[in-house]
XYZ file of C-alpha atoms in Angstrom:
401
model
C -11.957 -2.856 -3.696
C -9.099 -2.297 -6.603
C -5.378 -3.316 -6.439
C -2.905 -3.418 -8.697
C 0.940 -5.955 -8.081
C 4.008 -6.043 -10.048
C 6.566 -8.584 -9.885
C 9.988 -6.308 -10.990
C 13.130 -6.944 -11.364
C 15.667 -9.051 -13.948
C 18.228 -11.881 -12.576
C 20.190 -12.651 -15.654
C 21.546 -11.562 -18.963
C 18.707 -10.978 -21.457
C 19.068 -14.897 -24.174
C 18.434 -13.953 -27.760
C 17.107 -17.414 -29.115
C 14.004 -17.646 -29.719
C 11.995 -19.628 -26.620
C 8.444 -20.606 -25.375
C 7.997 -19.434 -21.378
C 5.666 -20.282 -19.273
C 4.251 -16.888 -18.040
C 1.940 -15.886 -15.095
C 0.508 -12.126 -15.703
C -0.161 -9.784 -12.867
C -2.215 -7.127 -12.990
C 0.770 -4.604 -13.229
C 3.013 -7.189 -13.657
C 4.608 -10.430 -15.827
C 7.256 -13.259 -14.320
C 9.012 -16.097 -16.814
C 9.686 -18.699 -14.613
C 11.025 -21.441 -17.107
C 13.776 -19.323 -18.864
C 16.521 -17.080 -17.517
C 14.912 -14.292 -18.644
C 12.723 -12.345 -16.170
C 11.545 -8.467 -17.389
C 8.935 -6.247 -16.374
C 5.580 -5.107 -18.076
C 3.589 -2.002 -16.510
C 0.379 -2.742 -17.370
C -3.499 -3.048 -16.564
C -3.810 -7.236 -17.611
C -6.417 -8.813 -15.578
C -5.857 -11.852 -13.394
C -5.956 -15.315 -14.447
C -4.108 -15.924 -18.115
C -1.476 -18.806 -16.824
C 0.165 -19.692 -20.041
C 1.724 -17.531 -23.149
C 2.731 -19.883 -25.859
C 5.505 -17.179 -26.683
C 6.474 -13.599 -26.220
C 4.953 -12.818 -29.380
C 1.484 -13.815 -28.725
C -1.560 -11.855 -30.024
C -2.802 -9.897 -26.874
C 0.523 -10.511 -24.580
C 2.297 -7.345 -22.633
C 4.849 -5.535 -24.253
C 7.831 -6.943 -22.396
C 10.875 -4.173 -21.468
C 14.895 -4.763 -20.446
C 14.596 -1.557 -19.061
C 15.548 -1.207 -15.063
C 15.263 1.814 -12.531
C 17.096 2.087 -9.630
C 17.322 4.840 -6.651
C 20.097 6.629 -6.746
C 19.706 10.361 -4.707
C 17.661 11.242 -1.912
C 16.486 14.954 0.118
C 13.982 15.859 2.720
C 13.253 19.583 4.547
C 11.394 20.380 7.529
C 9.623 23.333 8.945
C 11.936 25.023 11.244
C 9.087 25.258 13.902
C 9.105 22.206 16.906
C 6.131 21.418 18.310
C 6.825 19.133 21.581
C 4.217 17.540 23.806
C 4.975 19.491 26.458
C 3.674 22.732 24.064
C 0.521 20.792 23.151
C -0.405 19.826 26.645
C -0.660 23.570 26.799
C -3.422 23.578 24.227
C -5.095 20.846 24.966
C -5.578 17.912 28.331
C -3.098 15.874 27.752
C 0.600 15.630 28.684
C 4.486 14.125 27.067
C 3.752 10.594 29.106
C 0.136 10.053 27.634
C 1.363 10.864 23.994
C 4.769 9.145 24.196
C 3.570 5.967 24.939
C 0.276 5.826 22.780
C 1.635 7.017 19.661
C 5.762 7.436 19.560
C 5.780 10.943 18.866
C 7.893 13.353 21.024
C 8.402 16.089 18.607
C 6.899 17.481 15.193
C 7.599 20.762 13.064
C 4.748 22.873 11.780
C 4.928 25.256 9.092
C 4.433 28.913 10.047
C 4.667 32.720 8.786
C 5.676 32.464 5.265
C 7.056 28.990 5.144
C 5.397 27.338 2.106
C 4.905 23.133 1.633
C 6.642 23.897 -2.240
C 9.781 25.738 -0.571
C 10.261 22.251 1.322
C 8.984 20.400 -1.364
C 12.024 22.123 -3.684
C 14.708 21.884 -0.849
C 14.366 18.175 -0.693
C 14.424 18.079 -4.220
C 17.576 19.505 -4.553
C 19.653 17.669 -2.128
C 17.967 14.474 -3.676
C 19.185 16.041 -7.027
C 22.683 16.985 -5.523
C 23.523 13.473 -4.319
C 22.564 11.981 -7.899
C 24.667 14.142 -9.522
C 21.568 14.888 -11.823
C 21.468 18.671 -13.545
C 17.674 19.680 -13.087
C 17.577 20.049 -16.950
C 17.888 16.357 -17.095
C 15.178 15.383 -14.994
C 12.535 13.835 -17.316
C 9.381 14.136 -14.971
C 8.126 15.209 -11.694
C 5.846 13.375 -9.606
C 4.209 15.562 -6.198
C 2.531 12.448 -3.632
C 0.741 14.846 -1.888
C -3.152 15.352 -0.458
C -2.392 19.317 0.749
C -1.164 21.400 -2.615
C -0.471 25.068 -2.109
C -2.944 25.216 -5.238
C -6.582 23.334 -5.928
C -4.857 22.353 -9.713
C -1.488 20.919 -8.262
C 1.573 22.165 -7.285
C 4.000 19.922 -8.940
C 4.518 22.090 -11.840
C 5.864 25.099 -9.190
C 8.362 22.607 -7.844
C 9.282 21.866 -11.947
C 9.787 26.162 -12.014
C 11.429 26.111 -8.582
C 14.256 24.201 -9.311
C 14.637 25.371 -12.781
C 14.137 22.904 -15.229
C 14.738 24.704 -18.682
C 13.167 22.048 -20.601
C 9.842 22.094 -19.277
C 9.340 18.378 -18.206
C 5.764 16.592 -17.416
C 5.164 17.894 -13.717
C 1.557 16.499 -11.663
C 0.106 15.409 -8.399
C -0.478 12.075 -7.014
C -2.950 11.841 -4.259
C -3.173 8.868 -2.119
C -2.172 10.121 1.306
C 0.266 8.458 3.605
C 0.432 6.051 0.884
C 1.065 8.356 -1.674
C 5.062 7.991 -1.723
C 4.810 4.480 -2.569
C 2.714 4.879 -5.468
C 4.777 7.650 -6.956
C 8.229 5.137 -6.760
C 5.782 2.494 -8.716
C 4.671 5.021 -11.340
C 7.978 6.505 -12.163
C 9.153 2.716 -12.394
C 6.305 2.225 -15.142
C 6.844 5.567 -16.701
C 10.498 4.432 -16.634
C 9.838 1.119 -18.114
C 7.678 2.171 -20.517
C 10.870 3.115 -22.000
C 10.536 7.359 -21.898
C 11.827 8.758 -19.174
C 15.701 8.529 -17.209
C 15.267 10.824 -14.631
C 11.808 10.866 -12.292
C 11.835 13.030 -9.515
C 9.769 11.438 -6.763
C 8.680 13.925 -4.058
C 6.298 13.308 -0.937
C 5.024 16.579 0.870
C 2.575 17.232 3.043
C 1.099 19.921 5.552
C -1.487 18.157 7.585
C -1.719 20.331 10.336
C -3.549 23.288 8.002
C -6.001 20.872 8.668
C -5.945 19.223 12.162
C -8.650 20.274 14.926
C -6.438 21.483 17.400
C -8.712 21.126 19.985
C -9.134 17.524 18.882
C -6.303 15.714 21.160
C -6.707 12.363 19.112
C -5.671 13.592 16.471
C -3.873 17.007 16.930
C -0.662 14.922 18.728
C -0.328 12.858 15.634
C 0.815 15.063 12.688
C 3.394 17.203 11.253
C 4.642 18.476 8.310
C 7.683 17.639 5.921
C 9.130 16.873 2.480
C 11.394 14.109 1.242
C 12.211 13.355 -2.474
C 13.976 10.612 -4.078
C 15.593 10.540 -7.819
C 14.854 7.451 -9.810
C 17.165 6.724 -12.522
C 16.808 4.374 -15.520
C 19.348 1.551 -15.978
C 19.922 -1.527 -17.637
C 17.851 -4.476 -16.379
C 20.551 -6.181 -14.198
C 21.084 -3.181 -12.413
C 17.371 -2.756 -11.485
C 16.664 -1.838 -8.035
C 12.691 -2.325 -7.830
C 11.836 -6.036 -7.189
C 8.192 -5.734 -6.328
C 5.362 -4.189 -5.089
C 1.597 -4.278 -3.974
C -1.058 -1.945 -4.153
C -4.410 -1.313 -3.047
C -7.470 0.322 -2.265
C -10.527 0.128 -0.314
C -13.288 2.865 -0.152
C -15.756 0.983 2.287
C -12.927 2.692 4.911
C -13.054 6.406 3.991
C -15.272 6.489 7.091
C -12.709 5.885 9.444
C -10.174 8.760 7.975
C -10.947 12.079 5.767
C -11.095 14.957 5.612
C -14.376 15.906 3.340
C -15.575 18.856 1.313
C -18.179 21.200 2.989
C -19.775 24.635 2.356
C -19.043 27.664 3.831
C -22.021 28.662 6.309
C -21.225 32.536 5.533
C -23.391 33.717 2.241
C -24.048 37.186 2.229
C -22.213 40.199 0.164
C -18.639 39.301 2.421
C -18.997 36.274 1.022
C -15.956 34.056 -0.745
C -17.569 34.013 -4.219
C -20.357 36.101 -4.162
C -23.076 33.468 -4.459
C -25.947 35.052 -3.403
C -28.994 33.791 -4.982
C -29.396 30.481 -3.279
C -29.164 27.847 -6.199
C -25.457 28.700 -6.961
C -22.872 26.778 -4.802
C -21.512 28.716 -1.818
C -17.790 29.034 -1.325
C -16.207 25.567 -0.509
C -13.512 24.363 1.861
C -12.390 20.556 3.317
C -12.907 20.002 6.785
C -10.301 19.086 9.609
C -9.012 15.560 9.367
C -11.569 13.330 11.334
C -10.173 9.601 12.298
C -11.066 6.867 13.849
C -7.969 5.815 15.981
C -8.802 2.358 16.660
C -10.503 1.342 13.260
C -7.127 2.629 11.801
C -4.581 0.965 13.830
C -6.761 -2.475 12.975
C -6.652 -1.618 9.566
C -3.195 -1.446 9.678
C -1.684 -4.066 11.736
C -3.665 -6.056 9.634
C -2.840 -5.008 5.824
C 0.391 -3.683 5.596
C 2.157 -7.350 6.864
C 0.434 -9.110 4.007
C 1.039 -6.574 1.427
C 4.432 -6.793 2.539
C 4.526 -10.533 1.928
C 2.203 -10.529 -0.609
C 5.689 -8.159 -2.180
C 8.101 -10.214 -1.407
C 6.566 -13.491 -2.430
C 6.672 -12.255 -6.244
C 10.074 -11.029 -5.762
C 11.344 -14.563 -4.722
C 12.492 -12.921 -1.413
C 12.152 -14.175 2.101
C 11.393 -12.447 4.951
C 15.807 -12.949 6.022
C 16.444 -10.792 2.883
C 15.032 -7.681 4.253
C 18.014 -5.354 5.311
C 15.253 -2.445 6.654
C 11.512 -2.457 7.050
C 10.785 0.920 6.480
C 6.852 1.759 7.309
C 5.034 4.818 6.740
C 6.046 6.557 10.042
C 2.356 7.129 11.711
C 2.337 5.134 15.586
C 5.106 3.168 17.285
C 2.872 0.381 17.858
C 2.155 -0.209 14.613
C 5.768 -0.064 13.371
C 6.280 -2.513 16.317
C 3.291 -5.066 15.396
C 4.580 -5.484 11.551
C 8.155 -6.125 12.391
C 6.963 -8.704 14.985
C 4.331 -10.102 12.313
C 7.566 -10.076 10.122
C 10.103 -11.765 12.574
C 12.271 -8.436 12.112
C 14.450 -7.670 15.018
C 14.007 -3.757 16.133
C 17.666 -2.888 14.999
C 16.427 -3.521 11.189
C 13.273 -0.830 11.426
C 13.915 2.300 10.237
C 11.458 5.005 12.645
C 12.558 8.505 13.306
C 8.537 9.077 13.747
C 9.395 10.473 17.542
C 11.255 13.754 15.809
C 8.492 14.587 13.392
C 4.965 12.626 13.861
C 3.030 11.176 10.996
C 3.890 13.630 7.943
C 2.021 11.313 5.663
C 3.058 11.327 2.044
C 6.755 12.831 3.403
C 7.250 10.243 6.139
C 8.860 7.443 3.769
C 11.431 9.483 2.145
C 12.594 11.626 5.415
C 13.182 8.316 6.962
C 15.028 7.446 4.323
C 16.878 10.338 3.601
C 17.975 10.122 7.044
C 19.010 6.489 7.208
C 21.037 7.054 4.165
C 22.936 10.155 5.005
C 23.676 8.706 8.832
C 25.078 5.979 7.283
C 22.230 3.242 8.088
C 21.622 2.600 4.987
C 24.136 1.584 2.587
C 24.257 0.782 -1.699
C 23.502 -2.396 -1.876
C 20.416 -2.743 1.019
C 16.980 -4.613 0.360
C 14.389 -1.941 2.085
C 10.592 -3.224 2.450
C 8.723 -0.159 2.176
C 4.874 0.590 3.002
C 2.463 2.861 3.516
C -1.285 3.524 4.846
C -3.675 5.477 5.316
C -7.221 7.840 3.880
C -8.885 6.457 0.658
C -8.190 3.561 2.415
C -5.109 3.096 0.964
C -1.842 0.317 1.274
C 1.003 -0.589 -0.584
C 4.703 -1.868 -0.260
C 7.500 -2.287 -2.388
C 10.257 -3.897 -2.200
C 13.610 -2.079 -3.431
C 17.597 -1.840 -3.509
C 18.974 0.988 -2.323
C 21.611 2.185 -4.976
């Protein structure tokens, strides 16, 4: 198992006299408790090192001032609904058995020439649009996304798409429906590390190129969407990103993927003309197989105490929480955490009954949506997380605005 924390996020004017903290290092993260002065470091320190004599001591993190804070946000969808009703045409099941398993009344599916990078580049732009940020100003692009039009990425389309005339860094970051809330925590680092001002955050996915529709365990579950958000540098009282909590676990790729297999066909119609029998045949991933009940365990079970695992190195309580917002994948789960949290239902963001689990896009949507309905207002504490294939969890703890 890997993981990685970070404890984020200043309190107080930066003192210039010289001082002597006592400092506990995080893996991704550094907190002076005796001083005023609390800043960030991004980095890969192991666990363990309790005391710093000073700032300036061989081996210690390069401490930044430097904040980031969220300041636009976008999302698209396919223009193409999917209800229960359609699918219990496809397959036994029915609007009653789905509703009340999983949440999901509705999802959109892209069709005919709809593309995951047009959505991918509409969301971008309204997240642009509300940040008053010029494309040529954005600094980098980050794509959370496990289905790329393209094996190599499609990030750097997106970069073209929307026009950005000075040809920033562009790449994809694939973690699945936890995906989004590794891309906020790398375009914090990439902002702390002192950079970049702009970072385009973007979470797309298409899952359903890839569900069995026959399958109804899993066919019911999915959709596809975009949502983006623009992080923005800032100074260090300003900064919006108090903490987070990542991690991995590979012992559970059995219970979700979606894995690599050759093509059965190998003659002169062939994909890539392999026809001598010790070159590979033509290659293709699977549809997603899942384990329903392993997942929901996994879940219930992780994301609460990555959650307080977050908030316990931001200083936070559970009563500072404006919005829990989860990675939208089943009601029940949604409702579990917020009860493992003590957080009424009126503070949990879910719009998962409109569009189904769209993975890497679910976070921002919801967002997008909370924000432009007025939900969610400058100033709120949202506890994000997500879940899912690798295995992987995370949360992070952020201001909105």
């Amino acid at each position: 198992m890997a993981n990685a924390s970070g404890l984020l996020g200043p309190t107080a004017p930066i003192s210039r006299r010289r001082f002597s903290p006592t400092v506990r290092i995080h893996r991704s993260g550094i907190s002076l408790h005796d001083v005023v002065l609390k800043r960030v470091v991004c980095s890969a320190t192991a666990h363990g090192a309790d005391k710093l004599s000073s700032s300036s001591a061989a081996g210690a993190p390069r401490l930044v001032s430097r904040g980031c804070k969220l300041v636009g946000s976008g999302s698209a969808v396919p223009s193409l609904q999917i209800s229960n009703d359609d699918l219990s045409k496809i397959v036994e099941t029915s609007d009653e058995w789905i509703s009340v398993r999983t949440g999901i009344r509705n999802r959109r599916i892209l069709s005919g020439n709809d593309s995951l990078i047009d959505l991918a580049v509409e969301a971008s732009k309204k997240a642009l649009e509300m940040a008053e940020v010029d494309p040529d100003d954005v600094d980098l692009v980050l794509l959370c996304t496990s289905t790329p039009e393209d094996l190599f990425g499609s990030a750097p389309q997106i970069q073209k798409a929307l026009g950005c005339k000075n040809n920033p860094l562009a790449f994809d970051i694939t973690a699945a429906c936890s995906g989004f809330v590794l891309g906020l925590v790398s375009a914090a680092c990439y902002i702390r590390g002192g950079a970049f001002k702009n970072v385009l955050v973007i979470g797309a996915d298409a899952l359903s190129r890839y569900v069995d529709w026959t399958d109804r365990g899993s066919c019911i579950l999915f959709g596809d969407a975009a949502g983006a958000v623009l992080v923005q540098a800032c100074d260090h009282e300003e900064d919006g990103l108090f903490a987070f909590d990542l991690h991995s676990d590979g012992n559970g790729n059995r219970h979700l993927h979606a894995q690599m297999k050759e093509n059965e066909k190998n003659d002169e119609a062939g994909t890539n003309g392999s026809l001598l029998g010790v070159l590979p045949k033509g290659s293709s991933y699977s549809c997603i197989q899942m384990n329903g009940k392993e997942v929901f365990r996994f879940a219930v079970r992780v994301v609460p105490q990555s959650i307080e695992l977050a908030l316990a190195k931001a200083g936070l309580s559970g009563s500072s929480i404006d919005w829990l917002l989860l990675h939208q994948a089943n009601q029940r789960i949604i409702d579990a955490v917020a009860t493992r949290l003590e957080l009424p239902s009126e503070r949990v963001i879910s719009n998962l009954a409109n569009y189904g689990n769209t993975s890497a896009a679910s976070i921002p949507l919801a967002l997008d949506e909370a924000v432009r309905s007025g939900k969610v207002k400058a100033g709120d504490t949202i506890a994000a997380a997500g879940f899912g294939a690798g295995l992987t969890w995370g949360s992070a703890i952020v201001r909105w605005g």
